[in-house]
mmCIF file of C-alpha atoms in Angstrom:
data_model
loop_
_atom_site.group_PDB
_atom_site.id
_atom_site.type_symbol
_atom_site.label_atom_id
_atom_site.label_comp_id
_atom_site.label_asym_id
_atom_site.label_seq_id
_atom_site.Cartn_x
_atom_site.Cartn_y
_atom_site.Cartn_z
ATOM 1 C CA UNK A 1 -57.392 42.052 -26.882
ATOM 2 C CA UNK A 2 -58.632 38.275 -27.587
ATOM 3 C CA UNK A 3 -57.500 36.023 -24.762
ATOM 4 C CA UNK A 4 -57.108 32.264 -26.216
ATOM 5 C CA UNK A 5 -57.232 29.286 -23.673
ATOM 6 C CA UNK A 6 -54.772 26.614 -24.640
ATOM 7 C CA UNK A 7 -55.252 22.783 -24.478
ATOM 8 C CA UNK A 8 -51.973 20.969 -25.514
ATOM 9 C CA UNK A 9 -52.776 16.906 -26.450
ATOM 10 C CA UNK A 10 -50.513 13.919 -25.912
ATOM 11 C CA UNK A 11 -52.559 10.666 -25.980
ATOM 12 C CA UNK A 12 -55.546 12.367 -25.703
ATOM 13 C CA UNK A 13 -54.481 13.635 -22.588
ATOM 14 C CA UNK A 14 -54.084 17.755 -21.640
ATOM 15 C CA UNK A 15 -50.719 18.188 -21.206
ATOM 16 C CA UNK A 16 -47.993 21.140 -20.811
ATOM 17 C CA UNK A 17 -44.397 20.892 -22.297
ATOM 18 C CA UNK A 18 -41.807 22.985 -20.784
ATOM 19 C CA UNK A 19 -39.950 25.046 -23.479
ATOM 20 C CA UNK A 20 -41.310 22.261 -26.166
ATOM 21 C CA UNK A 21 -39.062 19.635 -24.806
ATOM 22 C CA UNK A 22 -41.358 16.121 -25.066
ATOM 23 C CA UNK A 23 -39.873 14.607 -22.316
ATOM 24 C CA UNK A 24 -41.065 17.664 -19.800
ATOM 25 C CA UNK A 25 -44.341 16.755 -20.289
ATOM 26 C CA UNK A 26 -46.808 17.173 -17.582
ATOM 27 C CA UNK A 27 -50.471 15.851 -17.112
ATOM 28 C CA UNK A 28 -53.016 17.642 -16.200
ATOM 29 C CA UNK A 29 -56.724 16.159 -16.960
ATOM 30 C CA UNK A 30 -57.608 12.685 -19.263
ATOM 31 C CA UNK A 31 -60.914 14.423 -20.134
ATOM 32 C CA UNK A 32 -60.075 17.207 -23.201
ATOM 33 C CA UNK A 33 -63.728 17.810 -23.893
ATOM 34 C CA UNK A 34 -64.723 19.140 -20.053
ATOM 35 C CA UNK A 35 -61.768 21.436 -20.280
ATOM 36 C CA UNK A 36 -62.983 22.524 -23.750
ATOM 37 C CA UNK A 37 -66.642 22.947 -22.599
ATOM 38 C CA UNK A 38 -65.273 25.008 -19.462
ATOM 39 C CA UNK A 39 -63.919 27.418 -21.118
ATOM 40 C CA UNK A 40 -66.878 27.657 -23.647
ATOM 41 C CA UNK A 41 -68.782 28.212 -20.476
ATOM 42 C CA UNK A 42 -66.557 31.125 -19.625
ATOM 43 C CA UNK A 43 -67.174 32.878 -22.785
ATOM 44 C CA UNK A 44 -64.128 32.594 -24.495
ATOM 45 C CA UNK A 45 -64.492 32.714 -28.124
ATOM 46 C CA UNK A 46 -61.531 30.614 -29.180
ATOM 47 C CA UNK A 47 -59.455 27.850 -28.000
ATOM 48 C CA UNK A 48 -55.872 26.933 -28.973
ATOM 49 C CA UNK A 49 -55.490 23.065 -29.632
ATOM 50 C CA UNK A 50 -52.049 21.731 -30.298
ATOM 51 C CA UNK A 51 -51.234 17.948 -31.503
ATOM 52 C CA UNK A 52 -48.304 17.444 -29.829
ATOM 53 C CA UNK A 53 -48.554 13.753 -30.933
ATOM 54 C CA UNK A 54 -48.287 15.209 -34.711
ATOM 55 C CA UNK A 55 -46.047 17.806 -34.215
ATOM 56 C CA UNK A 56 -43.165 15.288 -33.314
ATOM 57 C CA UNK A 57 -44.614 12.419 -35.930
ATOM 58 C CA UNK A 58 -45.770 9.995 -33.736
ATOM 59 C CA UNK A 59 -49.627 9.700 -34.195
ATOM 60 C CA UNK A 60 -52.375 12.004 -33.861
ATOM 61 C CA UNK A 61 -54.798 12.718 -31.649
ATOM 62 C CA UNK A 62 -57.322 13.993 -34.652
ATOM 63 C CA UNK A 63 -60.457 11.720 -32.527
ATOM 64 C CA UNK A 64 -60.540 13.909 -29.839
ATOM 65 C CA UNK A 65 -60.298 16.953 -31.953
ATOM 66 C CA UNK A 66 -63.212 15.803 -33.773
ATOM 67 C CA UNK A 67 -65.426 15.130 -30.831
ATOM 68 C CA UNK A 68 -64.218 18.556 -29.215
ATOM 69 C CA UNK A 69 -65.839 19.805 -32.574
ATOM 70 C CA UNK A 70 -68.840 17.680 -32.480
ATOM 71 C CA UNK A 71 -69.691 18.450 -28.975
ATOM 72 C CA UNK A 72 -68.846 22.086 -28.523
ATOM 73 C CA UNK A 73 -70.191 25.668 -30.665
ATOM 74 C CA UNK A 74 -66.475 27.396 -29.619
ATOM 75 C CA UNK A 75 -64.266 28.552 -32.232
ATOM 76 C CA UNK A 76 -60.949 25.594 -32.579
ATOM 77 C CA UNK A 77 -57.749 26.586 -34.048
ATOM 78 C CA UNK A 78 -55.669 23.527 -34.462
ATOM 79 C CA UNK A 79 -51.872 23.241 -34.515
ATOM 80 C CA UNK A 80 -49.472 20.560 -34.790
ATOM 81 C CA UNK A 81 -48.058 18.341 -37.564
ATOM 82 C CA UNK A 82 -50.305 19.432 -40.433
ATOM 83 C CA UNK A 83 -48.120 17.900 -43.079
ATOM 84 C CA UNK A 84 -50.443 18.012 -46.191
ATOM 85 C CA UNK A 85 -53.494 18.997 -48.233
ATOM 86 C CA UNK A 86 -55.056 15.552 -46.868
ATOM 87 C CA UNK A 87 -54.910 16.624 -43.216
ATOM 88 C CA UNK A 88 -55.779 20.395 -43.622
ATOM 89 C CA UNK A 89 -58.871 19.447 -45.111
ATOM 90 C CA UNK A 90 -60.338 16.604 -42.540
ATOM 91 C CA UNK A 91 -59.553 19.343 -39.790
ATOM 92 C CA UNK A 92 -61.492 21.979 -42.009
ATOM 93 C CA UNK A 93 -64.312 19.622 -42.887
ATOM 94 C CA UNK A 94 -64.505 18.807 -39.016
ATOM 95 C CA UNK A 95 -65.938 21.990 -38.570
ATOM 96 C CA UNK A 96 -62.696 23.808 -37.355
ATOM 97 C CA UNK A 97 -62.178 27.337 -38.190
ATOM 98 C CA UNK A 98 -58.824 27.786 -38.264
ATOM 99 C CA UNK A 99 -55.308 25.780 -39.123
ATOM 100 C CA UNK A 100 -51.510 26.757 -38.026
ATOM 101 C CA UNK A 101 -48.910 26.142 -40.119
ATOM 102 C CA UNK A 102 -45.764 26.781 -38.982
ATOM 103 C CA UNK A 103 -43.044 24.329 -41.127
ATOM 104 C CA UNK A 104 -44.729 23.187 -44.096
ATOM 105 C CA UNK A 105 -43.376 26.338 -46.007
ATOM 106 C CA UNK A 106 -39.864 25.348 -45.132
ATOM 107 C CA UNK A 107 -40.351 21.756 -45.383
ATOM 108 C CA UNK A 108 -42.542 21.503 -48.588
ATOM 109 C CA UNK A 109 -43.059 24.636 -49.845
ATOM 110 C CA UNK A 110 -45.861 22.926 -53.105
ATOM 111 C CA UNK A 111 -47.821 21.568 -50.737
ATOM 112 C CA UNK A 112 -48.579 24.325 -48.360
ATOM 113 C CA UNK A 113 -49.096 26.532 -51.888
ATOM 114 C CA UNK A 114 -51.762 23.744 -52.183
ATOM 115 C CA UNK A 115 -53.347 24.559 -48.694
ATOM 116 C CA UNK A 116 -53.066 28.348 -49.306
ATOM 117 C CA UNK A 117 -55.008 28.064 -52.412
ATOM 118 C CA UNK A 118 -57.868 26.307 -51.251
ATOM 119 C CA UNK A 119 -57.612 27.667 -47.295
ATOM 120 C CA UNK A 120 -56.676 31.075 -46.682
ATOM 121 C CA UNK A 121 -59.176 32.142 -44.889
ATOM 122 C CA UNK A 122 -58.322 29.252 -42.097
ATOM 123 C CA UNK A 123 -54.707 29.587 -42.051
ATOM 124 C CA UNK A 124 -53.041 30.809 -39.448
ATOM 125 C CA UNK A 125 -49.343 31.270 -39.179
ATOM 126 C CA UNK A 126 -47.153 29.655 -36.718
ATOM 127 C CA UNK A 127 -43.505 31.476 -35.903
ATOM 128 C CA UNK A 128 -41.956 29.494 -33.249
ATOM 129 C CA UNK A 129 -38.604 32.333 -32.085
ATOM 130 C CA UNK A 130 -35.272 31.769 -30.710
ATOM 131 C CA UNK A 131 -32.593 34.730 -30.842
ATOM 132 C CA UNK A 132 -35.336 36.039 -33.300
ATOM 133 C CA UNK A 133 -34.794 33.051 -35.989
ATOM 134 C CA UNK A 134 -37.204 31.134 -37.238
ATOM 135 C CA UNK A 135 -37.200 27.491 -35.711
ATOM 136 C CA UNK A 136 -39.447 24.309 -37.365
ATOM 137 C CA UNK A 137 -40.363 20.812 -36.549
ATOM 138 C CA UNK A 138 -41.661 21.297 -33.079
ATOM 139 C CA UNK A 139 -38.971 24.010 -32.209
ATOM 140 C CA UNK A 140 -35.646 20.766 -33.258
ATOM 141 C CA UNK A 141 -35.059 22.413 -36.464
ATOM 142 C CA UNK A 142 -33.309 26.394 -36.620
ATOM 143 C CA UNK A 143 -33.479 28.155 -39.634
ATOM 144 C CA UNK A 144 -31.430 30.901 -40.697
ATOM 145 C CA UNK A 145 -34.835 33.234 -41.408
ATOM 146 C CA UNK A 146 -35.312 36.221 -39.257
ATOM 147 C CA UNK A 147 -38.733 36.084 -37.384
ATOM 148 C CA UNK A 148 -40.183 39.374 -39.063
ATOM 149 C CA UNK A 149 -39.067 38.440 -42.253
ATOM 150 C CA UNK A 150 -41.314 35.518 -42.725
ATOM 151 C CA UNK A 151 -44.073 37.313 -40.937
ATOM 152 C CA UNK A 152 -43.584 39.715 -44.223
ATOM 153 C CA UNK A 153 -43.905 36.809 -46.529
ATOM 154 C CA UNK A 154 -46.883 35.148 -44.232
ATOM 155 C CA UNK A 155 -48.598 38.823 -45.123
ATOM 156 C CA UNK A 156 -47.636 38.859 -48.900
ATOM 157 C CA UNK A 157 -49.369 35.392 -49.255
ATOM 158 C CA UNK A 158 -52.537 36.834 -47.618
ATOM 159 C CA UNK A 159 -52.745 35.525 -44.432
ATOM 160 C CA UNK A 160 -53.562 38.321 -41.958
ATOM 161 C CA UNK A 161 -52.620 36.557 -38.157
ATOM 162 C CA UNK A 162 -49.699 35.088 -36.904
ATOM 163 C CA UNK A 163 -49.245 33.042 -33.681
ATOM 164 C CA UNK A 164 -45.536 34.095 -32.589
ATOM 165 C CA UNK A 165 -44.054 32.439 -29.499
ATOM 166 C CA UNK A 166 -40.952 33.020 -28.046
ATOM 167 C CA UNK A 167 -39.430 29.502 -27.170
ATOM 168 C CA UNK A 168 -36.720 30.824 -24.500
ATOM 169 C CA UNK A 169 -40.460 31.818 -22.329
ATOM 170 C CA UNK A 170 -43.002 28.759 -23.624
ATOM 171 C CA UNK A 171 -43.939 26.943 -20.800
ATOM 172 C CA UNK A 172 -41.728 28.737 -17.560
ATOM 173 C CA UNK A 173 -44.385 31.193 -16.022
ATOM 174 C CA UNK A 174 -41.794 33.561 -16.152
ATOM 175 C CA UNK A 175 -43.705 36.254 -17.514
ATOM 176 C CA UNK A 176 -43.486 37.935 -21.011
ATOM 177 C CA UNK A 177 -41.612 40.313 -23.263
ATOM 178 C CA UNK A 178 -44.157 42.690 -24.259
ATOM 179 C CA UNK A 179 -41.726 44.903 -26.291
ATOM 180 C CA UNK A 180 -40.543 42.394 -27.976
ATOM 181 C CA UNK A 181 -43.951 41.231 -29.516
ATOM 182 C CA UNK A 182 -44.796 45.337 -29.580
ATOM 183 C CA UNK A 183 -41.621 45.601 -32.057
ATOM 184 C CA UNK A 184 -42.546 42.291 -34.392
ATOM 185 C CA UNK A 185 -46.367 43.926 -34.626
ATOM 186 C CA UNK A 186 -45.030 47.510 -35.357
ATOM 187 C CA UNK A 187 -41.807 46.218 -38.120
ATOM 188 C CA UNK A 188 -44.462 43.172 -39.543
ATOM 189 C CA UNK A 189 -47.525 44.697 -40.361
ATOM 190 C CA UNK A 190 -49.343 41.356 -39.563
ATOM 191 C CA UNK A 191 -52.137 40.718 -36.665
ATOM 192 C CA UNK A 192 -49.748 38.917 -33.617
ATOM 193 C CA UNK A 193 -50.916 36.336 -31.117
ATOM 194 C CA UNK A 194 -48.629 36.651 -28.170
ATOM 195 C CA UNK A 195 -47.854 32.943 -27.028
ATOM 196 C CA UNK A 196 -45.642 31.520 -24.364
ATOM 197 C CA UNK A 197 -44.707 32.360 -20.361
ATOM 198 C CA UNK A 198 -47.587 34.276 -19.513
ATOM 199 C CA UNK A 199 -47.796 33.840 -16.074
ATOM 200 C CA UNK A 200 -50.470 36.146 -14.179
ATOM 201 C CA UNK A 201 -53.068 38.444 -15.208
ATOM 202 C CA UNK A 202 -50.214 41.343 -15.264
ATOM 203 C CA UNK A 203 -48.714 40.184 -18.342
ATOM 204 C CA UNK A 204 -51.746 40.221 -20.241
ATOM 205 C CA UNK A 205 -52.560 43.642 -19.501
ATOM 206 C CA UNK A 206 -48.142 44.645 -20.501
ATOM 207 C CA UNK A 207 -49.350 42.740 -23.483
ATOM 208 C CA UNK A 208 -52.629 44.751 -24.345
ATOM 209 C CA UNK A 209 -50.381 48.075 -24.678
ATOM 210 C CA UNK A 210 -49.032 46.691 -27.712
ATOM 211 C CA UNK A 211 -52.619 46.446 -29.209
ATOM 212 C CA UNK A 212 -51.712 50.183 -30.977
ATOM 213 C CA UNK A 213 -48.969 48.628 -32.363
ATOM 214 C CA UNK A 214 -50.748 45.528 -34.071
ATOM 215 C CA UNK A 215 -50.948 42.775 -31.280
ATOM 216 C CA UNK A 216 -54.623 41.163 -31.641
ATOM 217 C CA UNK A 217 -54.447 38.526 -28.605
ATOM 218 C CA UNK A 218 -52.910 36.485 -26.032
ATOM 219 C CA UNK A 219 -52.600 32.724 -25.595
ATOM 220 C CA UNK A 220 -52.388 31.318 -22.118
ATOM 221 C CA UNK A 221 -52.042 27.495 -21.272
ATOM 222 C CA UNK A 222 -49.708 26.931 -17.881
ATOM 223 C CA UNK A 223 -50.829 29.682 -16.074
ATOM 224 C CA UNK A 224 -54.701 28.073 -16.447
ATOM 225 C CA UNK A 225 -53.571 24.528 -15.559
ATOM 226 C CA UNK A 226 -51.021 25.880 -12.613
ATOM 227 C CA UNK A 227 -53.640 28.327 -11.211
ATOM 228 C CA UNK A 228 -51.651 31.613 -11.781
ATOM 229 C CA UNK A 229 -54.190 33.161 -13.762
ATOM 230 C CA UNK A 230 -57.319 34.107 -12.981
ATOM 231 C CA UNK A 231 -59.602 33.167 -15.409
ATOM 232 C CA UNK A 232 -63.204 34.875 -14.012
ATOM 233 C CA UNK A 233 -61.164 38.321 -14.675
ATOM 234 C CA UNK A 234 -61.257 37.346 -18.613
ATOM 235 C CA UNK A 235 -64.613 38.664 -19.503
ATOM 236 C CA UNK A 236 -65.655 37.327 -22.726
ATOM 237 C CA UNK A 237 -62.626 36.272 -23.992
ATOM 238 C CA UNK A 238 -61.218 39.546 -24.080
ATOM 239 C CA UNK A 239 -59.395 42.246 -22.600
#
């Protein structure tokens, strides 16, 4: 199971949110780039970058996503307020691998077709859950769309991984529901990234029994910056 190190960006800062509310946020380093090359250094083959400036339309913090780019050979997947065909391609052309898109087929449904068409193979889709609907706009918006039905329609367009978080965990350290993401993997048929409250090196080991059932990975962000998790017991990047 792939193990993905998360670094979460206000003002170029690394920064936590607690259940995606702005105003929790905490900082934890001004220096994005070491953390990035750390966990190169640890052989993890992917990191999980989210633009929280973007996600709630108030900047971007695209710079520092660049350099992290520029100055490091680790795979980036980049989330957070990619609005258009514009954006999607200055991330790609950066030299990032991979794009989530969470709202943009809710919110402007011709332009994503745009980014499909040219960028399948870098998409990634984003399913932010609450009571197993569908929420948008950095987690203000609900939708009335059942979580594994768009996972479905993420499948039918081609994409093959989704990032699924369950909001009622993101940011608390109070462990996960494995069987819930074991049911979403089983019912979708899509590759699932596990992604918020993973506290300890326990859940991620709950979470690699639902690898049978179509679970691909993990992502883990407060437990690294709160020092719950171990991270020298992640060999490789992987489980």
């Amino acid at each position: 199971m792939l193990v993905v190190p998360a670094i979460d960006l206000i003002d170029s800062k690394v920064v936590r949110l607690t259940k995606g509310k702005a105003e929790s946020a905490k900082e934890y380093s001004q220096n994005p780039i070491e953390f990035a090359l750390y966990f190169e250094s640890l052989g993890f083959k992917r990191i999980h970058i989210v633009d929280l400036d973007a996600a709630f339309n108030r900047g971007n913090n695209l710079d520092i996503i660049y350099k992290i780019a520029k100055n490091s050979n680790i795979e980036l997947e980049i989330g957070g307020g990619i609005r258009n065909f514009d954006i999607a391609q200055k991330i790609i052309d950066s030299g990032v691998k991979r794009i989530v898109i969470g709202s943009l087929p809710f919110k402007n449904k011709a332009e994503f077709e745009k980014i499909l068409k040219s960028f399948l193979e870098y998409i990634v889709i984003g399913v932010d859950v609450e009571n197993n609907k569908v929420k948008i706009s950095g987690w203000e918006e609900e939708t009335q769309v059942e979580c594994v039905d768009f996972l479905k329609q993420a499948l039918d367009w081609g994409i093959s991984e989704a990032i699924v978080t369950d909001i009622s965990k993101d940011g608390m350290l109070s462990g996960i529901d494995e069987n819930f993401y074991g049911q979403i993997a089983k019912k979708s048929s899509i590759g699932i990234i596990a992604s918020g409250g993973i506290k300890n090196i326990d859940d991620l080991m709950r979470l690699k029994k639902c690898e049978k059932d179509g679970l691909n990975g993990a992502i883990i962000g407060k437990a690294i910056y709160e020092g719950t998790i171990d991270l020298s017991q992640i060999h490789g990047g992987q489980l």
